[in-house]
Amino acid sequence: MPALKILVIPGSLRTGSLNAKLAAVAAYQFAQAGAEVTRISLGDFPLPIYDGDLQTKSGVPKNAINLKRMIGAHHGVLIVTPEYNSSVPALVKNTIDWVTRVQDAHETRGQVFRERAFAMAAASESRLGGTRSLAALRLILSACHASVIPSQLALSFADQAYDEMDRLRHPADIDALNALVRQLIDVSQRMM
Ligand SMILES: Cc1cc2nc3c(=O)[nH]c(=O)nc-3n(C[C@H](O)[C@H](O)[C@H](O)COP(=O)(O)O)c2cc1C
Protein backbone atom coordinates (compact mmCIF):
# COMPACT_ATOMS: atom_id res chain seq x y z
CA MET A 1 0.00 0.00 0.00
CA PRO A 2 1.44 3.47 -0.86
CA ALA A 3 2.27 5.82 2.03
CA LEU A 4 -0.71 7.76 3.30
CA LYS A 5 -0.29 11.42 2.41
CA ILE A 6 -1.87 14.13 4.53
CA LEU A 7 -2.03 17.81 3.61
CA VAL A 8 -2.26 20.35 6.46
CA ILE A 9 -3.56 23.83 5.60
CA PRO A 10 -3.51 26.65 8.18
CA GLY A 11 -6.15 29.28 7.51
CA SER A 12 -4.13 32.22 8.84
CA LEU A 13 -1.14 34.06 7.41
CA ARG A 14 -0.40 36.00 10.60
CA THR A 15 3.05 35.83 12.20
CA GLY A 16 2.61 33.92 15.45
CA SER A 17 -0.78 32.57 14.32
CA LEU A 18 -2.41 30.32 16.92
CA ASN A 19 -3.88 28.26 14.07
CA ALA A 20 -0.54 27.90 12.29
CA LYS A 21 0.88 26.62 15.60
CA LEU A 22 -1.93 24.08 15.87
CA ALA A 23 -1.32 23.05 12.25
CA ALA A 24 2.35 22.48 13.09
CA VAL A 25 1.50 20.32 16.12
CA ALA A 26 -1.02 18.35 14.04
CA ALA A 27 1.53 17.82 11.26
CA TYR A 28 3.93 16.43 13.85
CA GLN A 29 1.28 14.05 15.20
CA PHE A 30 0.41 12.85 11.67
CA ALA A 31 4.10 12.15 11.03
CA GLN A 32 4.37 10.31 14.38
CA ALA A 33 1.41 8.18 13.28
CA GLY A 34 3.26 7.19 10.11
CA ALA A 35 1.72 9.54 7.54
CA GLU A 36 3.66 11.51 4.96
CA VAL A 37 2.76 15.11 5.77
CA THR A 38 2.84 18.31 3.73
CA ARG A 39 2.15 21.56 5.60
CA ILE A 40 1.63 24.57 3.39
CA SER A 41 0.97 28.28 3.84
CA LEU A 42 -1.81 29.87 1.83
CA GLY A 43 0.62 32.79 1.56
CA ASP A 44 2.35 30.71 -1.10
CA PHE A 45 -0.91 30.53 -3.08
CA PRO A 46 -2.13 34.14 -3.20
CA LEU A 47 -5.48 34.53 -4.94
CA PRO A 48 -7.64 37.53 -5.81
CA ILE A 49 -11.13 37.73 -4.33
CA TYR A 50 -13.31 35.52 -6.54
CA ASP A 51 -14.84 37.44 -9.43
CA GLY A 52 -16.70 35.66 -12.22
CA ASP A 53 -15.63 38.34 -14.71
CA LEU A 54 -12.00 37.70 -13.83
CA GLN A 55 -12.50 33.97 -14.38
CA THR A 56 -14.21 34.59 -17.73
CA LYS A 57 -11.46 36.96 -18.84
CA SER A 58 -8.34 35.22 -17.52
CA GLY A 59 -9.44 31.75 -16.41
CA VAL A 60 -8.84 30.25 -12.98
CA PRO A 61 -5.56 31.56 -11.49
CA LYS A 62 -2.57 29.22 -11.60
CA ASN A 63 -2.36 29.25 -7.78
CA ALA A 64 -5.87 27.80 -7.51
CA ILE A 65 -4.98 25.10 -10.04
CA ASN A 66 -1.74 24.32 -8.19
CA LEU A 67 -3.53 24.17 -4.86
CA LYS A 68 -6.25 21.91 -6.25
CA ARG A 69 -3.56 19.58 -7.63
CA MET A 70 -1.73 19.71 -4.30
CA ILE A 71 -4.96 18.61 -2.57
CA GLY A 72 -5.39 15.92 -5.24
CA ALA A 73 -1.91 14.56 -4.48
CA HIS A 74 -2.91 13.79 -0.87
CA HIS A 75 -5.30 11.24 0.64
CA GLY A 76 -6.52 13.42 3.50
CA VAL A 77 -6.66 17.13 4.25
CA LEU A 78 -6.73 18.98 7.57
CA ILE A 79 -7.82 22.63 7.53
CA VAL A 80 -6.96 24.60 10.66
CA THR A 81 -9.06 27.74 10.59
CA PRO A 82 -9.42 30.87 12.72
CA GLU A 83 -12.89 32.18 13.55
CA TYR A 84 -13.72 35.65 12.26
CA ASN A 85 -17.06 37.12 13.26
CA SER A 86 -18.50 33.68 13.98
CA SER A 87 -17.47 32.21 10.64
CA VAL A 88 -14.49 31.26 8.50
CA PRO A 89 -12.05 34.00 7.43
CA ALA A 90 -12.35 35.30 3.88
CA LEU A 91 -8.97 33.71 3.14
CA VAL A 92 -10.34 30.21 3.77
CA LYS A 93 -13.67 30.74 1.97
CA ASN A 94 -12.09 32.48 -1.02
CA THR A 95 -9.49 29.74 -1.38
CA ILE A 96 -12.19 27.04 -1.34
CA ASP A 97 -14.32 29.06 -3.80
CA TRP A 98 -11.46 29.26 -6.31
CA VAL A 99 -10.50 25.59 -5.88
CA THR A 100 -14.08 24.57 -6.63
CA ARG A 101 -13.73 26.33 -10.00
CA VAL A 102 -10.80 24.13 -11.07
CA GLN A 103 -11.63 21.24 -13.35
CA ASP A 104 -8.75 19.22 -14.74
CA ALA A 105 -9.17 17.04 -17.84
CA HIS A 106 -11.13 13.81 -17.31
CA GLU A 107 -12.52 15.09 -14.00
CA THR A 108 -15.87 16.38 -12.95
CA ARG A 109 -15.90 19.68 -11.10
CA GLY A 110 -15.43 19.17 -7.37
CA GLN A 111 -14.10 15.64 -7.75
CA VAL A 112 -11.07 16.60 -5.66
CA PHE A 113 -13.39 17.23 -2.69
CA ARG A 114 -15.49 14.10 -3.18
CA GLU A 115 -12.58 11.67 -3.37
CA ARG A 116 -10.74 12.36 -0.15
CA ALA A 117 -11.33 12.83 3.55
CA PHE A 118 -11.26 16.22 5.25
CA ALA A 119 -10.79 17.18 8.89
CA MET A 120 -11.10 20.53 10.59
CA ALA A 121 -9.59 22.22 13.62
CA ALA A 122 -9.71 25.76 14.96
CA ALA A 123 -7.85 27.77 17.57
CA SER A 124 -9.15 30.86 19.28
CA GLU A 125 -8.47 32.81 22.46
CA SER A 126 -12.16 32.52 23.30
CA ARG A 127 -13.87 29.86 25.40
CA LEU A 128 -15.64 28.42 22.33
CA GLY A 129 -12.34 27.91 20.52
CA GLY A 130 -13.67 28.69 17.07
CA THR A 131 -16.59 26.24 17.20
CA ARG A 132 -18.76 28.46 15.01
CA SER A 133 -16.05 28.68 12.39
CA LEU A 134 -15.92 24.88 12.33
CA ALA A 135 -19.70 24.70 11.89
CA ALA A 136 -19.45 27.10 8.94
CA LEU A 137 -16.54 25.22 7.42
CA ARG A 138 -18.32 21.87 7.78
CA LEU A 139 -21.29 23.32 5.90
CA ILE A 140 -19.05 24.66 3.10
CA LEU A 141 -17.09 21.42 2.72
CA SER A 142 -20.27 19.33 2.87
CA ALA A 143 -21.74 21.48 0.10
CA CYS A 144 -18.64 20.52 -1.92
CA HIS A 145 -19.57 16.85 -1.20
CA ALA A 146 -16.38 16.37 0.83
CA SER A 147 -16.30 13.58 3.41
CA VAL A 148 -15.68 15.54 6.59
CA ILE A 149 -14.80 13.30 9.54
CA PRO A 150 -16.91 13.66 12.70
CA SER A 151 -13.92 14.41 14.98
CA GLN A 152 -12.92 18.04 15.15
CA LEU A 153 -10.92 20.17 17.54
CA ALA A 154 -11.87 23.65 18.75
CA LEU A 155 -8.88 24.75 20.81
CA SER A 156 -10.21 27.23 23.36
CA PHE A 157 -8.05 29.78 25.23
CA ALA A 158 -5.47 29.05 22.55
CA ASP A 159 -3.27 31.95 23.63
CA GLN A 160 -2.52 29.89 26.77
CA ALA A 161 -2.56 26.45 25.13
CA TYR A 162 1.07 26.24 23.98
CA ASP A 163 4.32 25.96 25.89
CA GLU A 164 7.54 27.83 25.07
CA MET A 165 8.33 25.20 22.37
CA ASP A 166 4.88 25.72 20.77
CA ARG A 167 3.76 22.27 21.90
CA LEU A 168 0.26 21.78 23.30
CA ARG A 169 0.40 22.23 27.06
CA HIS A 170 -2.73 20.37 28.18
CA PRO A 171 -3.12 16.57 27.90
CA ALA A 172 -6.83 16.93 27.04
CA ASP A 173 -5.94 19.03 23.97
CA ILE A 174 -3.24 16.54 22.92
CA ASP A 175 -5.73 13.67 23.26
CA ALA A 176 -8.41 15.49 21.27
CA LEU A 177 -5.94 16.25 18.48
CA ASN A 178 -4.75 12.64 18.54
CA ALA A 179 -8.32 11.37 18.14
CA LEU A 180 -8.77 13.63 15.13
CA VAL A 181 -5.43 12.55 13.63
CA ARG A 182 -6.27 8.87 14.04
CA GLN A 183 -9.74 9.27 12.58
CA LEU A 184 -8.51 11.19 9.53
CA ILE A 185 -5.87 8.51 8.94
CA ASP A 186 -8.47 5.71 9.27
CA VAL A 187 -11.00 7.34 6.95
CA SER A 188 -8.35 8.41 4.42
CA GLN A 189 -6.98 4.86 4.33
CA ARG A 190 -10.44 3.47 3.67
CA MET A 191 -10.92 5.95 0.81
CA MET A 192 -7.53 5.19 -0.83
C1 LIG B 1 -11.88 40.25 12.04
C2 LIG B 1 -11.77 39.35 13.25
C3 LIG B 1 -12.89 38.76 13.74
C4 LIG B 1 -12.80 37.88 14.83
N1 LIG B 1 -13.91 37.22 15.27
C5 LIG B 1 -13.78 36.25 16.19
C6 LIG B 1 -14.89 35.43 16.54
O1 LIG B 1 -15.98 35.57 16.03
N2 LIG B 1 -14.70 34.44 17.44
C7 LIG B 1 -13.46 34.21 18.01
O2 LIG B 1 -13.34 33.30 18.82
N3 LIG B 1 -12.41 34.99 17.73
C8 LIG B 1 -12.53 35.99 16.82
N4 LIG B 1 -11.45 36.75 16.47
C9 LIG B 1 -10.19 36.54 17.18
C10 LIG B 1 -9.36 35.47 16.50
O3 LIG B 1 -9.86 34.20 16.84
C11 LIG B 1 -7.92 35.61 16.96
O4 LIG B 1 -7.42 36.83 16.48
C12 LIG B 1 -7.06 34.47 16.49
O5 LIG B 1 -5.81 34.57 17.13
C13 LIG B 1 -6.89 34.51 14.98
O6 LIG B 1 -6.24 33.35 14.53
P1 LIG B 1 -4.65 33.29 14.25
O7 LIG B 1 -3.97 33.51 15.58
O8 LIG B 1 -4.43 31.91 13.73
O9 LIG B 1 -4.30 34.36 13.26
C14 LIG B 1 -11.54 37.65 15.43
C15 LIG B 1 -10.40 38.29 14.90
C16 LIG B 1 -10.50 39.12 13.83
C17 LIG B 1 -9.26 39.77 13.26
PDB file of C-alpha atoms and ligand atoms in Angstrom:
ATOM      1  CA  MET A   1       0.000   0.000   0.000  1.00  0.00           C
ATOM      2  CA  PRO A   2       1.435   3.470  -0.860  1.00  0.00           C
ATOM      3  CA  ALA A   3       2.274   5.816   2.032  1.00  0.00           C
ATOM      4  CA  LEU A   4      -0.707   7.756   3.304  1.00  0.00           C
ATOM      5  CA  LYS A   5      -0.292  11.421   2.407  1.00  0.00           C
ATOM      6  CA  ILE A   6      -1.868  14.131   4.529  1.00  0.00           C
ATOM      7  CA  LEU A   7      -2.031  17.814   3.615  1.00  0.00           C
ATOM      8  CA  VAL A   8      -2.258  20.354   6.460  1.00  0.00           C
ATOM      9  CA  ILE A   9      -3.559  23.833   5.599  1.00  0.00           C
ATOM     10  CA  PRO A  10      -3.505  26.646   8.182  1.00  0.00           C
ATOM     11  CA  GLY A  11      -6.154  29.283   7.512  1.00  0.00           C
ATOM     12  CA  SER A  12      -4.134  32.219   8.844  1.00  0.00           C
ATOM     13  CA  LEU A  13      -1.137  34.062   7.407  1.00  0.00           C
ATOM     14  CA  ARG A  14      -0.402  35.996  10.601  1.00  0.00           C
ATOM     15  CA  THR A  15       3.047  35.829  12.196  1.00  0.00           C
ATOM     16  CA  GLY A  16       2.607  33.916  15.453  1.00  0.00           C
ATOM     17  CA  SER A  17      -0.782  32.568  14.315  1.00  0.00           C
ATOM     18  CA  LEU A  18      -2.406  30.319  16.919  1.00  0.00           C
ATOM     19  CA  ASN A  19      -3.882  28.256  14.072  1.00  0.00           C
ATOM     20  CA  ALA A  20      -0.543  27.897  12.288  1.00  0.00           C
ATOM     21  CA  LYS A  21       0.881  26.617  15.596  1.00  0.00           C
ATOM     22  CA  LEU A  22      -1.935  24.075  15.871  1.00  0.00           C
ATOM     23  CA  ALA A  23      -1.321  23.047  12.250  1.00  0.00           C
ATOM     24  CA  ALA A  24       2.354  22.478  13.089  1.00  0.00           C
ATOM     25  CA  VAL A  25       1.496  20.315  16.118  1.00  0.00           C
ATOM     26  CA  ALA A  26      -1.024  18.347  14.037  1.00  0.00           C
ATOM     27  CA  ALA A  27       1.533  17.820  11.258  1.00  0.00           C
ATOM     28  CA  TYR A  28       3.933  16.430  13.853  1.00  0.00           C
ATOM     29  CA  GLN A  29       1.280  14.047  15.200  1.00  0.00           C
ATOM     30  CA  PHE A  30       0.405  12.848  11.673  1.00  0.00           C
ATOM     31  CA  ALA A  31       4.097  12.147  11.034  1.00  0.00           C
ATOM     32  CA  GLN A  32       4.365  10.307  14.379  1.00  0.00           C
ATOM     33  CA  ALA A  33       1.409   8.175  13.283  1.00  0.00           C
ATOM     34  CA  GLY A  34       3.261   7.195  10.110  1.00  0.00           C
ATOM     35  CA  ALA A  35       1.722   9.537   7.543  1.00  0.00           C
ATOM     36  CA  GLU A  36       3.656  11.513   4.956  1.00  0.00           C
ATOM     37  CA  VAL A  37       2.759  15.111   5.767  1.00  0.00           C
ATOM     38  CA  THR A  38       2.835  18.309   3.729  1.00  0.00           C
ATOM     39  CA  ARG A  39       2.146  21.556   5.600  1.00  0.00           C
ATOM     40  CA  ILE A  40       1.626  24.572   3.393  1.00  0.00           C
ATOM     41  CA  SER A  41       0.972  28.278   3.840  1.00  0.00           C
ATOM     42  CA  LEU A  42      -1.807  29.868   1.828  1.00  0.00           C
ATOM     43  CA  GLY A  43       0.618  32.793   1.562  1.00  0.00           C
ATOM     44  CA  ASP A  44       2.354  30.713  -1.104  1.00  0.00           C
ATOM     45  CA  PHE A  45      -0.906  30.525  -3.083  1.00  0.00           C
ATOM     46  CA  PRO A  46      -2.129  34.141  -3.196  1.00  0.00           C
ATOM     47  CA  LEU A  47      -5.485  34.531  -4.938  1.00  0.00           C
ATOM     48  CA  PRO A  48      -7.641  37.534  -5.805  1.00  0.00           C
ATOM     49  CA  ILE A  49     -11.129  37.733  -4.332  1.00  0.00           C
ATOM     50  CA  TYR A  50     -13.310  35.519  -6.542  1.00  0.00           C
ATOM     51  CA  ASP A  51     -14.837  37.441  -9.430  1.00  0.00           C
ATOM     52  CA  GLY A  52     -16.701  35.663 -12.222  1.00  0.00           C
ATOM     53  CA  ASP A  53     -15.630  38.339 -14.715  1.00  0.00           C
ATOM     54  CA  LEU A  54     -12.001  37.695 -13.835  1.00  0.00           C
ATOM     55  CA  GLN A  55     -12.497  33.967 -14.381  1.00  0.00           C
ATOM     56  CA  THR A  56     -14.210  34.590 -17.726  1.00  0.00           C
ATOM     57  CA  LYS A  57     -11.457  36.959 -18.839  1.00  0.00           C
ATOM     58  CA  SER A  58      -8.343  35.220 -17.518  1.00  0.00           C
ATOM     59  CA  GLY A  59      -9.437  31.750 -16.410  1.00  0.00           C
ATOM     60  CA  VAL A  60      -8.840  30.250 -12.984  1.00  0.00           C
ATOM     61  CA  PRO A  61      -5.557  31.562 -11.490  1.00  0.00           C
ATOM     62  CA  LYS A  62      -2.574  29.217 -11.604  1.00  0.00           C
ATOM     63  CA  ASN A  63      -2.359  29.246  -7.783  1.00  0.00           C
ATOM     64  CA  ALA A  64      -5.868  27.799  -7.510  1.00  0.00           C
ATOM     65  CA  ILE A  65      -4.984  25.102 -10.044  1.00  0.00           C
ATOM     66  CA  ASN A  66      -1.744  24.324  -8.188  1.00  0.00           C
ATOM     67  CA  LEU A  67      -3.534  24.174  -4.855  1.00  0.00           C
ATOM     68  CA  LYS A  68      -6.247  21.908  -6.252  1.00  0.00           C
ATOM     69  CA  ARG A  69      -3.561  19.585  -7.627  1.00  0.00           C
ATOM     70  CA  MET A  70      -1.729  19.711  -4.296  1.00  0.00           C
ATOM     71  CA  ILE A  71      -4.963  18.607  -2.572  1.00  0.00           C
ATOM     72  CA  GLY A  72      -5.386  15.920  -5.240  1.00  0.00           C
ATOM     73  CA  ALA A  73      -1.912  14.555  -4.485  1.00  0.00           C
ATOM     74  CA  HIS A  74      -2.912  13.787  -0.872  1.00  0.00           C
ATOM     75  CA  HIS A  75      -5.296  11.244   0.640  1.00  0.00           C
ATOM     76  CA  GLY A  76      -6.516  13.415   3.499  1.00  0.00           C
ATOM     77  CA  VAL A  77      -6.657  17.129   4.250  1.00  0.00           C
ATOM     78  CA  LEU A  78      -6.726  18.979   7.568  1.00  0.00           C
ATOM     79  CA  ILE A  79      -7.815  22.629   7.528  1.00  0.00           C
ATOM     80  CA  VAL A  80      -6.964  24.604  10.661  1.00  0.00           C
ATOM     81  CA  THR A  81      -9.058  27.738  10.590  1.00  0.00           C
ATOM     82  CA  PRO A  82      -9.423  30.866  12.721  1.00  0.00           C
ATOM     83  CA  GLU A  83     -12.894  32.179  13.548  1.00  0.00           C
ATOM     84  CA  TYR A  84     -13.717  35.652  12.256  1.00  0.00           C
ATOM     85  CA  ASN A  85     -17.064  37.124  13.258  1.00  0.00           C
ATOM     86  CA  SER A  86     -18.502  33.678  13.982  1.00  0.00           C
ATOM     87  CA  SER A  87     -17.474  32.214  10.643  1.00  0.00           C
ATOM     88  CA  VAL A  88     -14.486  31.256   8.497  1.00  0.00           C
ATOM     89  CA  PRO A  89     -12.047  34.000   7.431  1.00  0.00           C
ATOM     90  CA  ALA A  90     -12.346  35.302   3.882  1.00  0.00           C
ATOM     91  CA  LEU A  91      -8.974  33.706   3.143  1.00  0.00           C
ATOM     92  CA  VAL A  92     -10.339  30.212   3.769  1.00  0.00           C
ATOM     93  CA  LYS A  93     -13.667  30.735   1.971  1.00  0.00           C
ATOM     94  CA  ASN A  94     -12.090  32.483  -1.015  1.00  0.00           C
ATOM     95  CA  THR A  95      -9.494  29.739  -1.376  1.00  0.00           C
ATOM     96  CA  ILE A  96     -12.190  27.043  -1.340  1.00  0.00           C
ATOM     97  CA  ASP A  97     -14.318  29.061  -3.803  1.00  0.00           C
ATOM     98  CA  TRP A  98     -11.458  29.256  -6.308  1.00  0.00           C
ATOM     99  CA  VAL A  99     -10.496  25.590  -5.875  1.00  0.00           C
ATOM    100  CA  THR A 100     -14.084  24.568  -6.629  1.00  0.00           C
ATOM    101  CA  ARG A 101     -13.731  26.329 -10.005  1.00  0.00           C
ATOM    102  CA  VAL A 102     -10.796  24.130 -11.071  1.00  0.00           C
ATOM    103  CA  GLN A 103     -11.631  21.244 -13.353  1.00  0.00           C
ATOM    104  CA  ASP A 104      -8.747  19.216 -14.739  1.00  0.00           C
ATOM    105  CA  ALA A 105      -9.170  17.036 -17.836  1.00  0.00           C
ATOM    106  CA  HIS A 106     -11.134  13.806 -17.310  1.00  0.00           C
ATOM    107  CA  GLU A 107     -12.516  15.088 -14.001  1.00  0.00           C
ATOM    108  CA  THR A 108     -15.869  16.376 -12.948  1.00  0.00           C
ATOM    109  CA  ARG A 109     -15.899  19.676 -11.103  1.00  0.00           C
ATOM    110  CA  GLY A 110     -15.433  19.174  -7.372  1.00  0.00           C
ATOM    111  CA  GLN A 111     -14.100  15.637  -7.750  1.00  0.00           C
ATOM    112  CA  VAL A 112     -11.073  16.596  -5.656  1.00  0.00           C
ATOM    113  CA  PHE A 113     -13.385  17.226  -2.691  1.00  0.00           C
ATOM    114  CA  ARG A 114     -15.485  14.103  -3.178  1.00  0.00           C
ATOM    115  CA  GLU A 115     -12.585  11.669  -3.375  1.00  0.00           C
ATOM    116  CA  ARG A 116     -10.737  12.364  -0.149  1.00  0.00           C
ATOM    117  CA  ALA A 117     -11.334  12.830   3.553  1.00  0.00           C
ATOM    118  CA  PHE A 118     -11.256  16.224   5.251  1.00  0.00           C
ATOM    119  CA  ALA A 119     -10.793  17.179   8.886  1.00  0.00           C
ATOM    120  CA  MET A 120     -11.098  20.534  10.587  1.00  0.00           C
ATOM    121  CA  ALA A 121      -9.590  22.222  13.618  1.00  0.00           C
ATOM    122  CA  ALA A 122      -9.710  25.762  14.960  1.00  0.00           C
ATOM    123  CA  ALA A 123      -7.845  27.771  17.573  1.00  0.00           C
ATOM    124  CA  SER A 124      -9.147  30.865  19.284  1.00  0.00           C
ATOM    125  CA  GLU A 125      -8.467  32.808  22.459  1.00  0.00           C
ATOM    126  CA  SER A 126     -12.159  32.519  23.296  1.00  0.00           C
ATOM    127  CA  ARG A 127     -13.866  29.860  25.404  1.00  0.00           C
ATOM    128  CA  LEU A 128     -15.642  28.421  22.333  1.00  0.00           C
ATOM    129  CA  GLY A 129     -12.336  27.909  20.523  1.00  0.00           C
ATOM    130  CA  GLY A 130     -13.672  28.693  17.068  1.00  0.00           C
ATOM    131  CA  THR A 131     -16.588  26.237  17.202  1.00  0.00           C
ATOM    132  CA  ARG A 132     -18.765  28.463  15.006  1.00  0.00           C
ATOM    133  CA  SER A 133     -16.046  28.677  12.389  1.00  0.00           C
ATOM    134  CA  LEU A 134     -15.921  24.884  12.327  1.00  0.00           C
ATOM    135  CA  ALA A 135     -19.696  24.699  11.885  1.00  0.00           C
ATOM    136  CA  ALA A 136     -19.452  27.104   8.938  1.00  0.00           C
ATOM    137  CA  LEU A 137     -16.535  25.217   7.417  1.00  0.00           C
ATOM    138  CA  ARG A 138     -18.319  21.870   7.783  1.00  0.00           C
ATOM    139  CA  LEU A 139     -21.288  23.321   5.896  1.00  0.00           C
ATOM    140  CA  ILE A 140     -19.048  24.659   3.100  1.00  0.00           C
ATOM    141  CA  LEU A 141     -17.092  21.421   2.719  1.00  0.00           C
ATOM    142  CA  SER A 142     -20.266  19.327   2.869  1.00  0.00           C
ATOM    143  CA  ALA A 143     -21.739  21.477   0.095  1.00  0.00           C
ATOM    144  CA  CYS A 144     -18.641  20.525  -1.915  1.00  0.00           C
ATOM    145  CA  HIS A 145     -19.568  16.850  -1.201  1.00  0.00           C
ATOM    146  CA  ALA A 146     -16.384  16.366   0.834  1.00  0.00           C
ATOM    147  CA  SER A 147     -16.303  13.585   3.407  1.00  0.00           C
ATOM    148  CA  VAL A 148     -15.681  15.537   6.595  1.00  0.00           C
ATOM    149  CA  ILE A 149     -14.797  13.299   9.542  1.00  0.00           C
ATOM    150  CA  PRO A 150     -16.914  13.659  12.701  1.00  0.00           C
ATOM    151  CA  SER A 151     -13.916  14.408  14.976  1.00  0.00           C
ATOM    152  CA  GLN A 152     -12.924  18.043  15.150  1.00  0.00           C
ATOM    153  CA  LEU A 153     -10.924  20.171  17.537  1.00  0.00           C
ATOM    154  CA  ALA A 154     -11.873  23.646  18.749  1.00  0.00           C
ATOM    155  CA  LEU A 155      -8.884  24.748  20.807  1.00  0.00           C
ATOM    156  CA  SER A 156     -10.205  27.232  23.355  1.00  0.00           C
ATOM    157  CA  PHE A 157      -8.054  29.777  25.233  1.00  0.00           C
ATOM    158  CA  ALA A 158      -5.470  29.048  22.554  1.00  0.00           C
ATOM    159  CA  ASP A 159      -3.268  31.948  23.628  1.00  0.00           C
ATOM    160  CA  GLN A 160      -2.515  29.887  26.770  1.00  0.00           C
ATOM    161  CA  ALA A 161      -2.560  26.449  25.129  1.00  0.00           C
ATOM    162  CA  TYR A 162       1.065  26.239  23.977  1.00  0.00           C
ATOM    163  CA  ASP A 163       4.324  25.957  25.892  1.00  0.00           C
ATOM    164  CA  GLU A 164       7.543  27.828  25.065  1.00  0.00           C
ATOM    165  CA  MET A 165       8.329  25.197  22.372  1.00  0.00           C
ATOM    166  CA  ASP A 166       4.883  25.721  20.767  1.00  0.00           C
ATOM    167  CA  ARG A 167       3.760  22.266  21.895  1.00  0.00           C
ATOM    168  CA  LEU A 168       0.257  21.778  23.295  1.00  0.00           C
ATOM    169  CA  ARG A 169       0.403  22.230  27.055  1.00  0.00           C
ATOM    170  CA  HIS A 170      -2.732  20.372  28.184  1.00  0.00           C
ATOM    171  CA  PRO A 171      -3.119  16.566  27.903  1.00  0.00           C
ATOM    172  CA  ALA A 172      -6.825  16.928  27.045  1.00  0.00           C
ATOM    173  CA  ASP A 173      -5.941  19.025  23.973  1.00  0.00           C
ATOM    174  CA  ILE A 174      -3.240  16.543  22.917  1.00  0.00           C
ATOM    175  CA  ASP A 175      -5.727  13.666  23.264  1.00  0.00           C
ATOM    176  CA  ALA A 176      -8.408  15.494  21.274  1.00  0.00           C
ATOM    177  CA  LEU A 177      -5.937  16.247  18.483  1.00  0.00           C
ATOM    178  CA  ASN A 178      -4.745  12.640  18.543  1.00  0.00           C
ATOM    179  CA  ALA A 179      -8.318  11.370  18.143  1.00  0.00           C
ATOM    180  CA  LEU A 180      -8.772  13.634  15.126  1.00  0.00           C
ATOM    181  CA  VAL A 181      -5.434  12.547  13.628  1.00  0.00           C
ATOM    182  CA  ARG A 182      -6.266   8.866  14.036  1.00  0.00           C
ATOM    183  CA  GLN A 183      -9.745   9.265  12.575  1.00  0.00           C
ATOM    184  CA  LEU A 184      -8.508  11.193   9.529  1.00  0.00           C
ATOM    185  CA  ILE A 185      -5.866   8.512   8.941  1.00  0.00           C
ATOM    186  CA  ASP A 186      -8.470   5.713   9.269  1.00  0.00           C
ATOM    187  CA  VAL A 187     -11.005   7.337   6.949  1.00  0.00           C
ATOM    188  CA  SER A 188      -8.346   8.408   4.418  1.00  0.00           C
ATOM    189  CA  GLN A 189      -6.977   4.862   4.325  1.00  0.00           C
ATOM    190  CA  ARG A 190     -10.444   3.468   3.675  1.00  0.00           C
ATOM    191  CA  MET A 191     -10.924   5.948   0.807  1.00  0.00           C
ATOM    192  CA  MET A 192      -7.533   5.192  -0.830  1.00  0.00           C
TER     193      MET A 192
HETATM  194  C1  LIG B   1     -11.882  40.253  12.037  1.00  0.00           C
HETATM  195  C2  LIG B   1     -11.772  39.353  13.246  1.00  0.00           C
HETATM  196  C3  LIG B   1     -12.893  38.757  13.743  1.00  0.00           C
HETATM  197  C4  LIG B   1     -12.795  37.876  14.831  1.00  0.00           C
HETATM  198  N1  LIG B   1     -13.906  37.224  15.268  1.00  0.00           N
HETATM  199  C5  LIG B   1     -13.781  36.248  16.186  1.00  0.00           C
HETATM  200  C6  LIG B   1     -14.894  35.428  16.537  1.00  0.00           C
HETATM  201  O1  LIG B   1     -15.980  35.566  16.029  1.00  0.00           O
HETATM  202  N2  LIG B   1     -14.699  34.441  17.437  1.00  0.00           N
HETATM  203  C7  LIG B   1     -13.462  34.211  18.013  1.00  0.00           C
HETATM  204  O2  LIG B   1     -13.343  33.296  18.819  1.00  0.00           O
HETATM  205  N3  LIG B   1     -12.415  34.992  17.729  1.00  0.00           N
HETATM  206  C8  LIG B   1     -12.527  35.986  16.819  1.00  0.00           C
HETATM  207  N4  LIG B   1     -11.452  36.746  16.467  1.00  0.00           N
HETATM  208  C9  LIG B   1     -10.190  36.541  17.183  1.00  0.00           C
HETATM  209  C10 LIG B   1      -9.364  35.474  16.500  1.00  0.00           C
HETATM  210  O3  LIG B   1      -9.861  34.203  16.842  1.00  0.00           O
HETATM  211  C11 LIG B   1      -7.925  35.607  16.962  1.00  0.00           C
HETATM  212  O4  LIG B   1      -7.415  36.830  16.484  1.00  0.00           O
HETATM  213  C12 LIG B   1      -7.055  34.467  16.488  1.00  0.00           C
HETATM  214  O5  LIG B   1      -5.814  34.567  17.129  1.00  0.00           O
HETATM  215  C13 LIG B   1      -6.894  34.507  14.976  1.00  0.00           C
HETATM  216  O6  LIG B   1      -6.244  33.346  14.531  1.00  0.00           O
HETATM  217  P1  LIG B   1      -4.655  33.289  14.252  1.00  0.00           P
HETATM  218  O7  LIG B   1      -3.974  33.507  15.579  1.00  0.00           O
HETATM  219  O8  LIG B   1      -4.429  31.911  13.734  1.00  0.00           O
HETATM  220  O9  LIG B   1      -4.300  34.363  13.264  1.00  0.00           O
HETATM  221  C14 LIG B   1     -11.540  37.649  15.428  1.00  0.00           C
HETATM  222  C15 LIG B   1     -10.398  38.290  14.905  1.00  0.00           C
HETATM  223  C16 LIG B   1     -10.502  39.116  13.825  1.00  0.00           C
HETATM  224  C17 LIG B   1      -9.256  39.772  13.258  1.00  0.00           C
END
